[in-house]
Amino acid sequence: MSANENTDGRLVVVSNRLPFTLKRAGDAWRTDRSTGGLATAMGPILKRTGGIWIGWSGDSSDPQDERRQKTLRRWAERERYFAVDIPAEVAEGFYEGYSNQTLWPLFHQFPSLLNFKPEHWQAYIEANQRFRDVVLEHLRPGDIVWVHDYQLMLLPQLLREAVPDARIGFFLHIPFPSSPIFRLLPRREELLQGLLGADYLAFHTFSYLQHFRASALRILGLDSRMDRLEVGGRSVRLDALPIGIAPGEFTELLEHDAETIARRDELRRRFEGRRVLLGVDRLDYTKGIPERFRTFRRLLKQTPELRGKVVLIQVAVPSREVIPMYKELRQEVDELVGRINGEFSTPDWTPITYIRRGIPPTELAALYSVADLAWVTPLRDGLNLVVKEYVACQQEGAGVLVLSEFAGAASEMGEAFLVNPYDEERTAETIERALALPLDARRERMRALHKRVVRNNVFAWGDRFISNLREASSARVDNFSEQPQALPVEEAVAAFRQAGRRRLLLDYDGTLVPYANRPQDAVPPAELAELLSTLAADPATAVAVVSGRSRGDLESWFGDVRGLWLAAEHGAIMRSPETMRWEPYRPTYTSEWKESVLTVLEHFMDRTPGSLIEEKEFSLVWHYRMADPEFGEWLANELVSNLEQMLADTELRAYRGQKTVEVKPGWANKGEVLARLSESAPRAEFCLAAGDDRTDEDLFARLPEDAWTIHVGDRRTRAKYCVANSHELRRLLARFAARTESHAAG
Ligand code: GDG
């Protein structure tokens, strides 16, 4: 079944702009069509799927005006477009401020143009909340919400908080910058968290996806796999999915629309004997327009034979004109055109035809079809639809494509001439070469490009996004019951009190205390030993610290706590409160294996600044918490696969922990602790185990159904309950202890 069939839940599209923009015309209100990639792409999809579109009207002045309201009501009734009202002062900070003067320049790798104001950020939050409110007004159970682009990066999480089981997807139309650049962004944490509210997050290219993963790791400390990331007990699916166009909209015009055909023929006659080079862009500094004109000037200078033989037609649609950078750009481009035309024009030839306004689709299609070369050289571009539109209009054509390697589309357009637009000299040479390419070679390249553009069209893109989003959110909804619930503290305290016998099994690092950079720094505060001591003093409560730590560590911290069980090295060795003797689980164990494993670990330690090796009786651990996070993860994977081969025929296993790789015998696991405890301590009606990492899962797995298993943190777990951090867990233990004390006192 195609994802386009609207069988379960409608599609709710949310983007900054609707395909319509409201414009004030004196007392009246006019509806304009919005230009730009998103409107062009989503329009045809929504036409096919049905559903609704939510976006800002574009003009927020005078929201109560009756005529304005009437226009918006008409949009809703006829088109199912629902407008979000944003007060003018919020709109400014949101749109011209944080969206277009902070996010836009930074995400396009222009950090020096970044302009940040805290009040813009507040407006960004408020605008995202307003979008949330309108979505909530319209959302029905089963609907899927598709949020678009950088203006709405907080919306997925805002929606998630309001409707925890909503199905939410997010697509970023602009590049995601590399993590050193992203780190410069004021409010970067909030932004990432906002995105992670989605079930499905997609980017145009694989490299943007990688950049996003690197930022999630470096800034939020979140590990991920190539296609998913776990957060808050949920899985967020990640993808690279370049957008396409609706080729039919162009071919239809060129084949059947009389006006377009007439226009094309007219243009052909007009430029007969000349080669037409074409640029079509929003007037934006990311699009490389001044660089293109300078390159063109260079071309005319160094190759006089081309004078009179080529024309460059540049369509530049003004946008965001109130932002100073855009005004400056407009001026710079105007001047350049004047200078170049002044320098080279003759009475019957003008090198640059500059059209600084939007042109109708008929004119655009005609231009695409007559152009001999599309000159698409943004300095940075999420994808770029113009390349694909040009290719679509060259069905039988022999046009060539000169494309910037910094446009996302470059990764799909292998047959284009790729250039670095900053290198004007080489770009000029490439243009010359492209123009000189024989007809057959041009046709051959264009045929391959055309096939791809037609196949990877916007409908295929939309179908894939929608079906991947459905799949990702269904997997989450199906798993929902398996996710841990927030611990019901009062219930736990009541159950603890009612039980005649109790058992508490507590991991140490990450559970009773937070992680420290170096293991030796995670020394327990005095009140923790006191807390454990109060709990263990009650003969009805068996308390065990079940840790991966060495017996030396546990002994020195908790050796004096009376009545406490200590299980060191994941249970390889235990001390009972009665005998006070450490007893190994396997008395026949030898540690001869360590030497060879140590050599391997030392090699990894040498390669990884900030990492260290810890030696325990039964295990060796490589810690890389202080190493560069990505490098550390990469090496940890490599280390584990080396060790797996090396240890295949032994009882030893390599385990990934929290920023550690540990080598230990397979039998030394926390699950075994329970068996040994049960031998000497009587069965308890109340049993609680708490832990934060994979080694604790072995223990959770062995506990009876009615046990209180608690995961500390937000990773995937088989525990029934979760708490956010070690402080919360200790607060719970303190409540237990308070009961024990009052009981003892009473
Ligand atoms: C963002 C990302 C990504 C332009 N002039 C006229 C006109 N246009 C249309 C083009 C094209 C669209 O505007 C521009 O799309 P781009 O993809 O080139 O660029 P952005 O607007 O910056 O779009 C971009 C895109 O989102 C989609 O994800 O590719 O990287 O920056 O469709 O045809 N249309 C008409 N007259 C014009 O004068 N009719």
mmCIF file with all atom_site columns, C-alpha atoms in Angstrom, residues 176 203-213 226-227 238-242 408 411:
data_model
loop_
_atom_site.group_PDB
_atom_site.id
_atom_site.type_symbol
_atom_site.label_atom_id
_atom_site.label_alt_id
_atom_site.label_comp_id
_atom_site.label_asym_id
_atom_site.label_entity_id
_atom_site.label_seq_id
_atom_site.pdbx_PDB_ins_code
_atom_site.Cartn_x
_atom_site.Cartn_y
_atom_site.Cartn_z
_atom_site.occupancy
_atom_site.B_iso_or_equiv
_atom_site.pdbx_formal_charge
_atom_site.auth_seq_id
_atom_site.auth_comp_id
_atom_site.auth_asym_id
_atom_site.auth_atom_id
_atom_site.pdbx_PDB_model_num
ATOM 1  C CA . PHE A 1 176 ? 23.091 20.799 9.265  1.00 0.00 ? 176 PHE A CA 1
ATOM 2  C CA . PHE A 1 203 ? 18.100 15.587 6.354  1.00 0.00 ? 203 PHE A CA 1
ATOM 3  C CA . HIS A 1 204 ? 18.940 16.047 2.680  1.00 0.00 ? 204 HIS A CA 1
ATOM 4  C CA . THR A 1 205 ? 22.296 14.303 2.800  1.00 0.00 ? 205 THR A CA 1
ATOM 5  C CA . PHE A 1 206 ? 24.209 11.725 4.667  1.00 0.00 ? 206 PHE A CA 1
ATOM 6  C CA . SER A 1 207 ? 26.853 14.212 5.719  1.00 0.00 ? 207 SER A CA 1
ATOM 7  C CA . TYR A 1 208 ? 24.255 16.502 7.398  1.00 0.00 ? 208 TYR A CA 1
ATOM 8  C CA . LEU A 1 209 ? 23.019 13.442 9.257  1.00 0.00 ? 209 LEU A CA 1
ATOM 9  C CA . GLN A 1 210 ? 26.543 12.673 10.426 1.00 0.00 ? 210 GLN A CA 1
ATOM 10 C CA . HIS A 1 211 ? 26.995 16.279 11.547 1.00 0.00 ? 211 HIS A CA 1
ATOM 11 C CA . PHE A 1 212 ? 23.796 16.059 13.543 1.00 0.00 ? 212 PHE A CA 1
ATOM 12 C CA . ARG A 1 213 ? 24.911 12.835 15.232 1.00 0.00 ? 213 ARG A CA 1
ATOM 13 C CA . MET A 1 226 ? 23.700 5.539  11.953 1.00 0.00 ? 226 MET A CA 1
ATOM 14 C CA . ASP A 1 227 ? 19.933 5.284  11.741 1.00 0.00 ? 227 ASP A CA 1
ATOM 15 C CA . LEU A 1 238 ? 17.477 9.275  11.601 1.00 0.00 ? 238 LEU A CA 1
ATOM 16 C CA . ASP A 1 239 ? 17.632 9.404  7.840  1.00 0.00 ? 239 ASP A CA 1
ATOM 17 C CA . ALA A 1 240 ? 19.132 11.071 4.771  1.00 0.00 ? 240 ALA A CA 1
ATOM 18 C CA . LEU A 1 241 ? 16.410 11.740 2.237  1.00 0.00 ? 241 LEU A CA 1
ATOM 19 C CA . PRO A 1 242 ? 17.104 14.334 -0.481 1.00 0.00 ? 242 PRO A CA 1
ATOM 20 C CA . GLY A 1 408 ? 23.418 19.160 -1.103 1.00 0.00 ? 408 GLY A CA 1
ATOM 21 C CA . SER A 1 411 ? 25.865 14.164 -3.971 1.00 0.00 ? 411 SER A CA 1
#
